[in-house]
PDB file of C-alpha atoms in Angstrom:
ATOM      1  CA  MET A 931     106.766 109.861  49.942  1.00  0.00           C
ATOM      2  CA  GLN A 932     103.520 108.281  49.690  1.00  0.00           C
ATOM      3  CA  PHE A 933     102.602 105.329  47.468  1.00  0.00           C
ATOM      4  CA  SER A 934     100.229 102.240  47.127  1.00  0.00           C
ATOM      5  CA  VAL A 935     101.950  98.874  46.918  1.00  0.00           C
ATOM      6  CA  TYR A 936     100.745  95.327  46.116  1.00  0.00           C
ATOM      7  CA  GLN A 937     102.745  92.112  45.455  1.00  0.00           C
ATOM      8  CA  GLU A 938     101.832  88.570  44.800  1.00  0.00           C
ATOM      9  CA  SER A 939     103.607  85.391  43.669  1.00  0.00           C
ATOM     10  CA  GLN A 940     101.937  82.141  42.448  1.00  0.00           C
ATOM     11  CA  LEU A 941     103.580  78.761  42.062  1.00  0.00           C
ATOM     12  CA  GLY A 942     101.894  77.938  38.718  1.00  0.00           C
ATOM     13  CA  GLY A 943     102.535  74.379  37.365  1.00  0.00           C
ATOM     14  CA  ARG A 944     105.986  74.131  38.880  1.00  0.00           C
ATOM     15  CA  LYS A 945     107.206  72.155  42.064  1.00  0.00           C
ATOM     16  CA  VAL A 946     109.058  75.007  43.337  1.00  0.00           C
ATOM     17  CA  ASN A 947     108.591  78.690  43.337  1.00  0.00           C
ATOM     18  CA  GLN A 948     112.006  80.198  42.305  1.00  0.00           C
ATOM     19  CA  ASP A 949     110.597  83.730  42.127  1.00  0.00           C
ATOM     20  CA  ARG A 950     111.323  86.321  44.908  1.00  0.00           C
ATOM     21  CA  MET A 951     110.060  89.951  45.322  1.00  0.00           C
ATOM     22  CA  GLY A 952     110.095  92.636  47.981  1.00  0.00           C
ATOM     23  CA  TYR A 953     110.697  96.109  48.821  1.00  0.00           C
ATOM     24  CA  SER A 954     112.611  98.355  51.364  1.00  0.00           C
ATOM     25  CA  PHE A 955     111.918 101.934  52.153  1.00  0.00           C
ATOM     26  CA  THR A 956     113.194 104.884  54.367  1.00  0.00           C
ATOM     27  CA  ARG A 957     111.691 108.215  54.805  1.00  0.00           C
ATOM     28  CA  ASP A 958     113.148 109.368  51.465  1.00  0.00           C
ATOM     29  CA  ALA A 959     113.873 106.439  49.292  1.00  0.00           C
ATOM     30  CA  LEU A 960     112.073 103.164  48.110  1.00  0.00           C
ATOM     31  CA  LEU A 961     113.757 100.082  46.734  1.00  0.00           C
ATOM     32  CA  LEU A 962     111.754  97.468  44.692  1.00  0.00           C
ATOM     33  CA  VAL A 963     113.389  94.243  43.705  1.00  0.00           C
ATOM     34  CA  LEU A 964     112.078  91.099  41.876  1.00  0.00           C
ATOM     35  CA  ALA A 965     114.361  88.199  40.953  1.00  0.00           C
ATOM     36  CA  ASP A 966     113.433  84.977  38.987  1.00  0.00           C
ATOM     37  CA  GLY A 967     115.727  81.918  39.734  1.00  0.00           C
ATOM     38  CA  MET A 968     116.678  80.201  36.684  1.00  0.00           C
ATOM     39  CA  GLY A 969     115.299  76.660  36.417  1.00  0.00           C
ATOM     40  CA  GLY A 970     118.120  75.271  34.303  1.00  0.00           C
ATOM     41  CA  HIS A 971     120.530  75.492  37.415  1.00  0.00           C
ATOM     42  CA  LEU A 972     120.593  74.208  40.837  1.00  0.00           C
ATOM     43  CA  ARG A 973     118.774  76.044  43.509  1.00  0.00           C
ATOM     44  CA  GLY A 974     117.602  79.006  41.419  1.00  0.00           C
ATOM     45  CA  GLU A 975     115.363  80.186  44.324  1.00  0.00           C
ATOM     46  CA  MET A 976     118.401  80.608  46.576  1.00  0.00           C
ATOM     47  CA  ALA A 977     119.981  82.711  43.857  1.00  0.00           C
ATOM     48  CA  ALA A 978     117.102  84.809  43.813  1.00  0.00           C
ATOM     49  CA  ALA A 979     116.682  85.077  47.625  1.00  0.00           C
ATOM     50  CA  ILE A 980     120.315  85.908  47.965  1.00  0.00           C
ATOM     51  CA  THR A 981     119.971  88.672  45.379  1.00  0.00           C
ATOM     52  CA  LEU A 982     117.118  90.297  47.169  1.00  0.00           C
ATOM     53  CA  GLN A 983     118.547  89.999  50.606  1.00  0.00           C
ATOM     54  CA  THR A 984     122.075  91.414  49.396  1.00  0.00           C
ATOM     55  CA  MET A 985     120.414  94.251  47.717  1.00  0.00           C
ATOM     56  CA  SER A 986     118.316  94.985  50.920  1.00  0.00           C
ATOM     57  CA  SER A 987     121.194  95.065  53.104  1.00  0.00           C
ATOM     58  CA  MET A 988     123.209  97.366  50.827  1.00  0.00           C
ATOM     59  CA  PHE A 989     120.116  99.590  50.794  1.00  0.00           C
ATOM     60  CA  GLN A 990     119.987  99.858  54.688  1.00  0.00           C
ATOM     61  CA  GLN A 991     123.584 100.705  54.534  1.00  0.00           C
ATOM     62  CA  HIS A 992     123.241 103.517  51.760  1.00  0.00           C
ATOM     63  CA  ALA A 993     119.913 104.994  52.301  1.00  0.00           C
ATOM     64  CA  THR A 994     120.635 107.504  54.971  1.00  0.00           C
ATOM     65  CA  PRO A 995     117.825 108.393  54.305  1.00  0.00           C
ATOM     66  CA  TYR A 996     118.316 108.464  50.583  1.00  0.00           C
ATOM     67  CA  VAL A 997     120.953 107.040  48.323  1.00  0.00           C
ATOM     68  CA  ARG A 998     123.434 109.660  47.252  1.00  0.00           C
ATOM     69  CA  LYS A 999     124.606 107.977  43.876  1.00  0.00           C
ATOM     70  CA  PRO A1000     121.631 105.886  42.640  1.00  0.00           C
ATOM     71  CA  GLU A1001     123.199 104.418  39.438  1.00  0.00           C
ATOM     72  CA  ARG A1002     126.352 103.567  41.241  1.00  0.00           C
ATOM     73  CA  PHE A1003     124.368 101.846  43.954  1.00  0.00           C
ATOM     74  CA  LEU A1004     122.416  99.734  41.654  1.00  0.00           C
ATOM     75  CA  GLU A1005     125.474  98.487  39.697  1.00  0.00           C
ATOM     76  CA  GLU A1006     127.313  97.673  42.917  1.00  0.00           C
ATOM     77  CA  ALA A1007     124.338  95.997  44.422  1.00  0.00           C
ATOM     78  CA  PHE A1008     124.052  93.790  41.337  1.00  0.00           C
ATOM     79  CA  LEU A1009     127.791  92.867  41.458  1.00  0.00           C
ATOM     80  CA  GLU A1010     127.635  92.207  45.161  1.00  0.00           C
ATOM     81  CA  ALA A1011     124.731  89.871  44.697  1.00  0.00           C
ATOM     82  CA  HIS A1012     126.701  88.099  42.044  1.00  0.00           C
ATOM     83  CA  ASP A1013     129.608  87.476  44.379  1.00  0.00           C
ATOM     84  CA  GLU A1014     127.473  86.352  47.186  1.00  0.00           C
ATOM     85  CA  ILE A1015     125.877  83.784  44.984  1.00  0.00           C
ATOM     86  CA  HIS A1016     129.394  82.454  44.055  1.00  0.00           C
ATOM     87  CA  ARG A1017     130.342  82.458  47.698  1.00  0.00           C
ATOM     88  CA  TYR A1018     127.171  80.343  48.445  1.00  0.00           C
ATOM     89  CA  ARG A1019     128.326  77.719  45.790  1.00  0.00           C
ATOM     90  CA  ILE A1020     131.722  77.550  47.308  1.00  0.00           C
ATOM     91  CA  ALA A1021     130.333  77.186  50.927  1.00  0.00           C
ATOM     92  CA  ASN A1022     127.972  74.349  49.801  1.00  0.00           C
ATOM     93  CA  ASN A1023     130.454  72.596  47.567  1.00  0.00           C
ATOM     94  CA  MET A1024     128.126  72.752  44.685  1.00  0.00           C
ATOM     95  CA  PRO A1025     128.907  71.661  41.086  1.00  0.00           C
ATOM     96  CA  ASP A1026     127.117  74.507  39.382  1.00  0.00           C
ATOM     97  CA  THR A1027     126.366  78.177  40.559  1.00  0.00           C
ATOM     98  CA  PRO A1028     122.794  79.170  41.232  1.00  0.00           C
ATOM     99  CA  ARG A1029     121.531  81.760  38.847  1.00  0.00           C
ATOM    100  CA  THR A1030     118.853  84.438  38.664  1.00  0.00           C
ATOM    101  CA  THR A1031     117.342  87.267  36.593  1.00  0.00           C
ATOM    102  CA  VAL A1032     116.675  90.474  38.469  1.00  0.00           C
ATOM    103  CA  VAL A1033     115.017  93.864  38.071  1.00  0.00           C
ATOM    104  CA  ALA A1034     115.249  96.481  40.648  1.00  0.00           C
ATOM    105  CA  CYS A1035     113.908 100.083  40.963  1.00  0.00           C
ATOM    106  CA  LEU A1036     115.145 102.821  43.236  1.00  0.00           C
ATOM    107  CA  ILE A1037     112.683 105.810  43.929  1.00  0.00           C
ATOM    108  CA  GLN A1038     113.591 108.917  45.784  1.00  0.00           C
ATOM    109  CA  HIS A1039     112.756 112.591  45.409  1.00  0.00           C
ATOM    110  CA  ASN A1040     110.008 111.822  42.864  1.00  0.00           C
ATOM    111  CA  THR A1041     112.419 110.280  40.405  1.00  0.00           C
ATOM    112  CA  ALA A1042     112.922 106.675  39.545  1.00  0.00           C
ATOM    113  CA  ILE A1043     115.905 104.718  38.211  1.00  0.00           C
ATOM    114  CA  TRP A1044     116.043 100.992  37.414  1.00  0.00           C
ATOM    115  CA  ALA A1045     118.396  98.225  36.492  1.00  0.00           C
ATOM    116  CA  HIS A1046     117.939  94.644  35.253  1.00  0.00           C
ATOM    117  CA  CYS A1047     119.722  91.499  34.175  1.00  0.00           C
ATOM    118  CA  GLY A1048     117.880  88.962  32.188  1.00  0.00           C
ATOM    119  CA  ASP A1049     114.093  88.972  31.240  1.00  0.00           C
ATOM    120  CA  SER A1050     112.471  90.022  34.485  1.00  0.00           C
ATOM    121  CA  ARG A1051     110.608  93.246  33.525  1.00  0.00           C
ATOM    122  CA  LEU A1052     109.859  96.809  34.589  1.00  0.00           C
ATOM    123  CA  TYR A1053     106.742  98.677  33.272  1.00  0.00           C
ATOM    124  CA  TRP A1054     106.320 102.517  33.830  1.00  0.00           C
ATOM    125  CA  LEU A1055     102.986 103.587  33.102  1.00  0.00           C
ATOM    126  CA  ARG A1056     101.145 106.976  33.001  1.00  0.00           C
ATOM    127  CA  ARG A1057      97.530 107.578  31.846  1.00  0.00           C
ATOM    128  CA  GLY A1058      97.217 104.289  30.018  1.00  0.00           C
ATOM    129  CA  GLN A1059     100.669 104.673  28.231  1.00  0.00           C
ATOM    130  CA  ILE A1060     103.904 102.723  28.707  1.00  0.00           C
ATOM    131  CA  LEU A1061     106.615 105.324  29.179  1.00  0.00           C
ATOM    132  CA  GLY A1062     109.390 102.928  30.117  1.00  0.00           C
ATOM    133  CA  ARG A1063     109.959  99.177  29.789  1.00  0.00           C
ATOM    134  CA  THR A1064     113.207  97.121  30.048  1.00  0.00           C
ATOM    135  CA  ARG A1065     114.368  95.249  27.117  1.00  0.00           C
ATOM    136  CA  ASP A1066     114.905  91.619  27.910  1.00  0.00           C
ATOM    137  CA  HIS A1067     118.492  90.225  27.613  1.00  0.00           C
ATOM    138  CA  SER A1068     117.410  87.513  25.350  1.00  0.00           C
ATOM    139  CA  HIS A1069     118.483  86.506  21.766  1.00  0.00           C
ATOM    140  CA  ILE A1070     115.144  87.258  20.233  1.00  0.00           C
ATOM    141  CA  GLU A1071     115.041  90.740  21.801  1.00  0.00           C
ATOM    142  CA  HIS A1072     118.516  91.461  20.249  1.00  0.00           C
ATOM    143  CA  LEU A1073     117.336  90.174  16.922  1.00  0.00           C
ATOM    144  CA  ILE A1074     114.178  92.423  17.049  1.00  0.00           C
ATOM    145  CA  ALA A1075     116.303  95.436  18.032  1.00  0.00           C
ATOM    146  CA  GLN A1076     118.593  94.799  15.068  1.00  0.00           C
ATOM    147  CA  GLY A1077     115.737  94.350  12.551  1.00  0.00           C
ATOM    148  CA  LEU A1078     116.641  90.531  12.037  1.00  0.00           C
ATOM    149  CA  ALA A1079     113.382  89.324  13.368  1.00  0.00           C
ATOM    150  CA  ASP A1080     109.809  90.539  13.599  1.00  0.00           C
ATOM    151  CA  PRO A1081     108.314  91.550  17.056  1.00  0.00           C
ATOM    152  CA  ALA A1082     105.393  88.902  16.267  1.00  0.00           C
ATOM    153  CA  GLU A1083     108.019  86.159  16.633  1.00  0.00           C
ATOM    154  CA  ARG A1084     108.538  86.790  20.298  1.00  0.00           C
ATOM    155  CA  ALA A1085     106.081  83.979  21.296  1.00  0.00           C
ATOM    156  CA  THR A1086     107.357  81.445  18.722  1.00  0.00           C
ATOM    157  CA  HIS A1087     110.899  82.019  17.829  1.00  0.00           C
ATOM    158  CA  PRO A1088     113.159  79.011  18.724  1.00  0.00           C
ATOM    159  CA  ASP A1089     115.569  81.391  20.549  1.00  0.00           C
ATOM    160  CA  ARG A1090     112.910  83.103  22.747  1.00  0.00           C
ATOM    161  CA  ASN A1091     114.008  81.476  25.938  1.00  0.00           C
ATOM    162  CA  LYS A1092     117.845  81.930  25.473  1.00  0.00           C
ATOM    163  CA  LEU A1093     119.236  84.570  27.845  1.00  0.00           C
ATOM    164  CA  TYR A1094     122.543  85.921  27.424  1.00  0.00           C
ATOM    165  CA  ASN A1095     122.837  87.763  30.907  1.00  0.00           C
ATOM    166  CA  CYS A1096     122.046  86.991  34.428  1.00  0.00           C
ATOM    167  CA  ILE A1097     123.338  87.039  38.118  1.00  0.00           C
ATOM    168  CA  GLY A1098     125.480  84.140  39.074  1.00  0.00           C
ATOM    169  CA  ALA A1099     127.114  83.098  35.873  1.00  0.00           C
ATOM    170  CA  SER A1100     130.852  82.333  35.537  1.00  0.00           C
ATOM    171  CA  SER A1101     131.347  85.774  33.827  1.00  0.00           C
ATOM    172  CA  LEU A1102     130.321  89.154  35.372  1.00  0.00           C
ATOM    173  CA  PRO A1103     126.808  90.164  34.636  1.00  0.00           C
ATOM    174  CA  LYS A1104     126.088  93.224  32.143  1.00  0.00           C
ATOM    175  CA  ILE A1105     124.097  95.518  34.119  1.00  0.00           C
ATOM    176  CA  GLU A1106     121.689  97.804  32.091  1.00  0.00           C
ATOM    177  CA  VAL A1107     120.734 100.879  33.994  1.00  0.00           C
ATOM    178  CA  SER A1108     118.173 103.292  32.944  1.00  0.00           C
ATOM    179  CA  ARG A1109     118.150 107.140  32.932  1.00  0.00           C
ATOM    180  CA  GLN A1110     116.567 108.870  35.866  1.00  0.00           C
ATOM    181  CA  VAL A1111     112.941 109.784  35.273  1.00  0.00           C
ATOM    182  CA  SER A1112     110.444 112.074  37.063  1.00  0.00           C
ATOM    183  CA  LEU A1113     107.286 110.478  38.374  1.00  0.00           C
ATOM    184  CA  LEU A1114     103.874 112.080  38.830  1.00  0.00           C
ATOM    185  CA  THR A1115     101.020 111.342  40.971  1.00  0.00           C
ATOM    186  CA  GLY A1116      99.236 108.322  39.592  1.00  0.00           C
ATOM    187  CA  ASP A1117     102.072 106.852  37.785  1.00  0.00           C
ATOM    188  CA  VAL A1118     102.345 102.854  37.962  1.00  0.00           C
ATOM    189  CA  VAL A1119     105.681 101.148  38.351  1.00  0.00           C
ATOM    190  CA  MET A1120     105.263  97.232  37.907  1.00  0.00           C
ATOM    191  CA  LEU A1121     108.151  94.655  38.180  1.00  0.00           C
ATOM    192  CA  CYS A1122     107.094  91.170  37.042  1.00  0.00           C
ATOM    193  CA  SER A1123     108.770  87.797  36.163  1.00  0.00           C
ATOM    194  CA  ASP A1124     108.465  86.305  32.669  1.00  0.00           C
ATOM    195  CA  GLY A1125     105.747  84.011  33.961  1.00  0.00           C
ATOM    196  CA  LEU A1126     103.372  86.996  33.743  1.00  0.00           C
ATOM    197  CA  TRP A1127     104.466  89.034  30.616  1.00  0.00           C
ATOM    198  CA  SER A1128     105.129  85.802  28.386  1.00  0.00           C
ATOM    199  CA  MET A1129     101.457  85.126  28.786  1.00  0.00           C
ATOM    200  CA  LEU A1130      99.886  88.589  28.338  1.00  0.00           C
ATOM    201  CA  PRO A1131     100.542  91.042  25.660  1.00  0.00           C
ATOM    202  CA  ASP A1132     101.658  94.501  26.634  1.00  0.00           C
ATOM    203  CA  GLU A1133      98.296  95.979  25.580  1.00  0.00           C
ATOM    204  CA  GLU A1134      96.438  93.889  28.032  1.00  0.00           C
ATOM    205  CA  ILE A1135      98.930  94.729  30.790  1.00  0.00           C
ATOM    206  CA  VAL A1136      98.475  98.479  30.169  1.00  0.00           C
ATOM    207  CA  HIS A1137      94.684  98.000  29.987  1.00  0.00           C
ATOM    208  CA  ARG A1138      94.385  96.238  33.334  1.00  0.00           C
ATOM    209  CA  LEU A1139      96.774  98.532  35.249  1.00  0.00           C
ATOM    210  CA  SER A1140      95.170 101.517  33.799  1.00  0.00           C
ATOM    211  CA  THR A1141      91.372 100.593  34.501  1.00  0.00           C
ATOM    212  CA  GLN A1142      91.965  98.907  37.943  1.00  0.00           C
ATOM    213  CA  THR A1143      93.660  99.614  41.174  1.00  0.00           C
ATOM    214  CA  ILE A1144      96.978  97.630  41.520  1.00  0.00           C
ATOM    215  CA  VAL A1145      95.362  95.337  44.169  1.00  0.00           C
ATOM    216  CA  ARG A1146      92.874  94.192  41.603  1.00  0.00           C
ATOM    217  CA  ALA A1147      94.962  94.248  38.423  1.00  0.00           C
ATOM    218  CA  ILE A1148      97.881  92.244  39.854  1.00  0.00           C
ATOM    219  CA  PRO A1149      95.904  89.077  40.926  1.00  0.00           C
ATOM    220  CA  ASP A1150      93.740  89.303  38.007  1.00  0.00           C
ATOM    221  CA  MET A1151      96.733  89.238  35.596  1.00  0.00           C
ATOM    222  CA  ILE A1152      98.454  86.510  37.454  1.00  0.00           C
ATOM    223  CA  SER A1153      95.375  84.238  37.496  1.00  0.00           C
ATOM    224  CA  THR A1154      94.875  84.904  33.770  1.00  0.00           C
ATOM    225  CA  ALA A1155      98.495  84.039  33.057  1.00  0.00           C
ATOM    226  CA  ILE A1156      98.271  80.816  35.062  1.00  0.00           C
ATOM    227  CA  THR A1157      95.176  79.947  33.320  1.00  0.00           C
ATOM    228  CA  ILE A1158      96.732  80.443  29.936  1.00  0.00           C
ATOM    229  CA  GLY A1159      99.896  78.529  30.741  1.00  0.00           C
ATOM    230  CA  GLY A1160      97.989  75.528  31.904  1.00  0.00           C
ATOM    231  CA  GLU A1161      99.679  72.634  33.741  1.00  0.00           C
ATOM    232  CA  THR A1162     103.171  73.618  32.695  1.00  0.00           C
ATOM    233  CA  CYS A1163     102.727  77.331  33.626  1.00  0.00           C
ATOM    234  CA  ASP A1164     105.773  78.997  35.076  1.00  0.00           C
ATOM    235  CA  ASN A1165     106.034  80.805  38.473  1.00  0.00           C
ATOM    236  CA  THR A1166     104.100  84.053  38.182  1.00  0.00           C
ATOM    237  CA  THR A1167     105.078  87.012  40.224  1.00  0.00           C
ATOM    238  CA  ALA A1168     104.444  90.825  40.292  1.00  0.00           C
ATOM    239  CA  LEU A1169     105.177  93.645  42.412  1.00  0.00           C
ATOM    240  CA  ALA A1170     103.627  97.136  41.743  1.00  0.00           C
ATOM    241  CA  ILE A1171     103.258 100.563  43.195  1.00  0.00           C
ATOM    242  CA  MET A1172     101.083 103.581  42.395  1.00  0.00           C
ATOM    243  CA  TRP A1173     103.135 106.756  43.112  1.00  0.00           C
ATOM    244  CA  GLN A1174     101.295 109.323  45.156  1.00  0.00           C
ATOM    245  CA  GLY A1175     104.218 111.754  45.720  1.00  0.00           C
ATOM    246  CA  SER A1176     104.268 113.977  48.803  1.00  0.00           C
ATOM    247  CA  PRO A1177     100.937 114.261  50.493  1.00  0.00           C
ATOM    248  CA  GLU A1178     100.034 117.681  51.929  1.00  0.00           C
ATOM    249  CA  VAL A1179      98.672 116.228  55.124  1.00  0.00           C
ATOM    250  CA  GLU A1180     100.537 113.883  57.342  1.00  0.00           C
ATOM    251  CA  THR A1181      98.869 110.338  57.439  1.00  0.00           C
ATOM    252  CA  PRO A1182      99.686 107.121  59.277  1.00  0.00           C
ATOM    253  CA  ALA A1183     102.841 105.415  58.372  1.00  0.00           C
ATOM    254  CA  VAL A1184     101.043 102.391  57.013  1.00  0.00           C
ATOM    255  CA  ASN A1185      97.282 101.987  56.265  1.00  0.00           C
ATOM    256  CA  THR A1186      95.202  99.950  53.839  1.00  0.00           C
ATOM    257  CA  ASP A1187      92.355 100.802  51.390  1.00  0.00           C
ATOM    258  CA  GLY A1188      91.025  99.540  48.227  1.00  0.00           C
ATOM    259  CA  SER A1189      94.236 100.154  46.201  1.00  0.00           C
ATOM    260  CA  GLY A1190      96.353  97.775  48.402  1.00  0.00           C
ATOM    261  CA  THR A1191      98.770  98.839  51.145  1.00  0.00           C
ATOM    262  CA  VAL A1192      99.308 102.748  51.321  1.00  0.00           C
ATOM    263  CA  ILE A1193     102.475 103.747  52.878  1.00  0.00           C
ATOM    264  CA  SER A1194     103.528 107.282  53.874  1.00  0.00           C
ATOM    265  CA  THR A1195     106.930 107.879  55.082  1.00  0.00           C
ATOM    266  CA  MET A1196     106.627 111.457  56.346  1.00  0.00           C
ATOM    267  CA  MET A1197     106.533 110.584  59.896  1.00  0.00           C
ATOM    268  CA  LEU A1198     109.275 108.030  59.782  1.00  0.00           C
ATOM    269  CA  PRO A1199     112.509 108.736  61.685  1.00  0.00           C
ATOM    270  CA  GLU A1200     115.375 109.452  59.516  1.00  0.00           C
ATOM    271  CA  ASN A1201     117.415 106.528  60.452  1.00  0.00           C
ATOM    272  CA  LEU A1202     114.490 103.938  60.087  1.00  0.00           C
ATOM    273  CA  VAL A1203     114.532 101.259  57.304  1.00  0.00           C
ATOM    274  CA  SER A1204     111.449  99.015  56.737  1.00  0.00           C
ATOM    275  CA  THR A1205     111.637  96.060  54.522  1.00  0.00           C
ATOM    276  CA  THR A1206     109.585  93.021  53.320  1.00  0.00           C
ATOM    277  CA  ILE A1207     112.799  91.236  52.299  1.00  0.00           C
ATOM    278  CA  LEU A1208     113.968  88.580  54.786  1.00  0.00           C
ATOM    279  CA  SER A1209     116.951  86.635  55.152  1.00  0.00           C
ATOM    280  CA  ALA A1210     117.711  83.965  52.371  1.00  0.00           C
ATOM    281  CA  PRO A1211     115.649  80.828  53.444  1.00  0.00           C
ATOM    282  CA  GLU A1212     116.760  77.310  53.164  1.00  0.00           C
ATOM    283  CA  PRO A1213     116.355  75.673  49.708  1.00  0.00           C
ATOM    284  CA  GLU A1214     112.958  74.562  48.829  1.00  0.00           C
ATOM    285  CA  GLN A1215     114.084  71.507  46.800  1.00  0.00           C
ATOM    286  CA  PRO A1216     116.659  68.903  47.208  1.00  0.00           C
ATOM    287  CA  LEU A1217     120.106  69.267  45.493  1.00  0.00           C
ATOM    288  CA  GLU A1218     119.797  67.659  42.024  1.00  0.00           C
ATOM    289  CA  ILE A1219     121.880  67.733  38.984  1.00  0.00           C
ATOM    290  CA  ASP A1220     119.925  69.456  36.070  1.00  0.00           C
ATOM    291  CA  ALA A1221     119.726  67.814  32.807  1.00  0.00           C
ATOM    292  CA  PHE A1222     121.682  70.605  31.059  1.00  0.00           C
ATOM    293  CA  ASN A1223     125.410  70.524  31.342  1.00  0.00           C
ATOM    294  CA  ASP A1224     126.856  73.759  32.730  1.00  0.00           C
ATOM    295  CA  ASP A1225     129.587  73.852  30.142  1.00  0.00           C
ATOM    296  CA  GLU A1226     127.088  73.724  27.381  1.00  0.00           C
ATOM    297  CA  ILE A1227     125.051  76.597  28.893  1.00  0.00           C
ATOM    298  CA  GLU A1228     128.087  78.716  29.383  1.00  0.00           C
ATOM    299  CA  LYS A1229     129.019  78.133  25.666  1.00  0.00           C
ATOM    300  CA  ALA A1230     125.434  78.993  24.475  1.00  0.00           C
ATOM    301  CA  ILE A1231     125.779  82.375  26.421  1.00  0.00           C
ATOM    302  CA  ALA A1232     129.235  82.984  24.901  1.00  0.00           C
ATOM    303  CA  GLU A1233     127.839  82.342  21.412  1.00  0.00           C
ATOM    304  CA  ILE A1234     124.934  84.589  21.827  1.00  0.00           C
ATOM    305  CA  ARG A1235     127.143  87.493  23.191  1.00  0.00           C
ATOM    306  CA  ASP A1236     129.558  86.960  20.253  1.00  0.00           C
ATOM    307  CA  ALA A1237     126.736  87.169  17.795  1.00  0.00           C
ATOM    308  CA  ILE A1238     125.388  90.356  19.232  1.00  0.00           C
ATOM    309  CA  GLU A1239     128.915  91.916  19.223  1.00  0.00           C
ATOM    310  CA  LYS A1240     129.483  90.892  15.551  1.00  0.00           C
ATOM    311  CA  SER A1241     126.084  92.115  14.324  1.00  0.00           C
ATOM    312  CA  SER A1242     126.635  95.366  16.296  1.00  0.00           C
ATOM    313  CA  GLN A1243     130.019  95.918  14.642  1.00  0.00           C
ATOM    314  CA  VAL A1244     128.406  95.268  11.076  1.00  0.00           C
ATOM    315  CA  LEU A1245     125.762  97.862  11.679  1.00  0.00           C
ATOM    316  CA  LYS A1246     128.116 100.563  12.829  1.00  0.00           C
TER     317      LYS A1246
END
């Protein structure tokens, strides 16, 4: 494999950065993960960090040097992260469970497959067009999908920030897994938090990723999103790769150029795993009770899911 990669995260107008991102790779497989800790709960940054560390650990166990069952791996990794977050709550005697959204992409043998819970997004681009994009697990996206709301309402609808799916809730997450897709040289895959995509329309994201290298496009988009968001801007994070397939000539394992870090895995030993994902750090903030009551949030999630199920039955 050979690919260019670039990642960046900015605090924005928040006191704590609850976003986490990173990637792990072997000779034949690459795992990209981005998680956005939910601010309505205690220690969202820990939920995000635990999710990344759990997925990286499972990748190191299963990628030998590639993952045999990609879809099953993503589903099991998300569920294991969910369980680890609940173990963390019990071990720390917390009144509420930390929660996070997450999006992850596994690439191997020139194919990609991804999964997500919540509203952290993945974009797959080729020659200036979006070939794939995750659909947020939010009430407004459900309404749009059912024809009950206009896409123009995404930025103004009162339910635009209501999510019905995440990692760490009292109920099991509903994991949405994509089909496997074939990558071509020059394809771009970007994972990002809502701090980025909520400030920039898809058209602008596509334009920047299509006319600039990822090492220029990502920081420019993050800077623009923070400027638009102003003093209350959310954490803004993105992780992107440009796929270069299998090079004809062996190159150094890692080098850098104007397109970011260029990684070639051809010369890596079969049993070696490299990762930028570290063990979960200590919390960045003191333990505080959030203004939202956990029972109320659980009730809201249940109501949204119930509404979705009822409307789906009506449309059948």
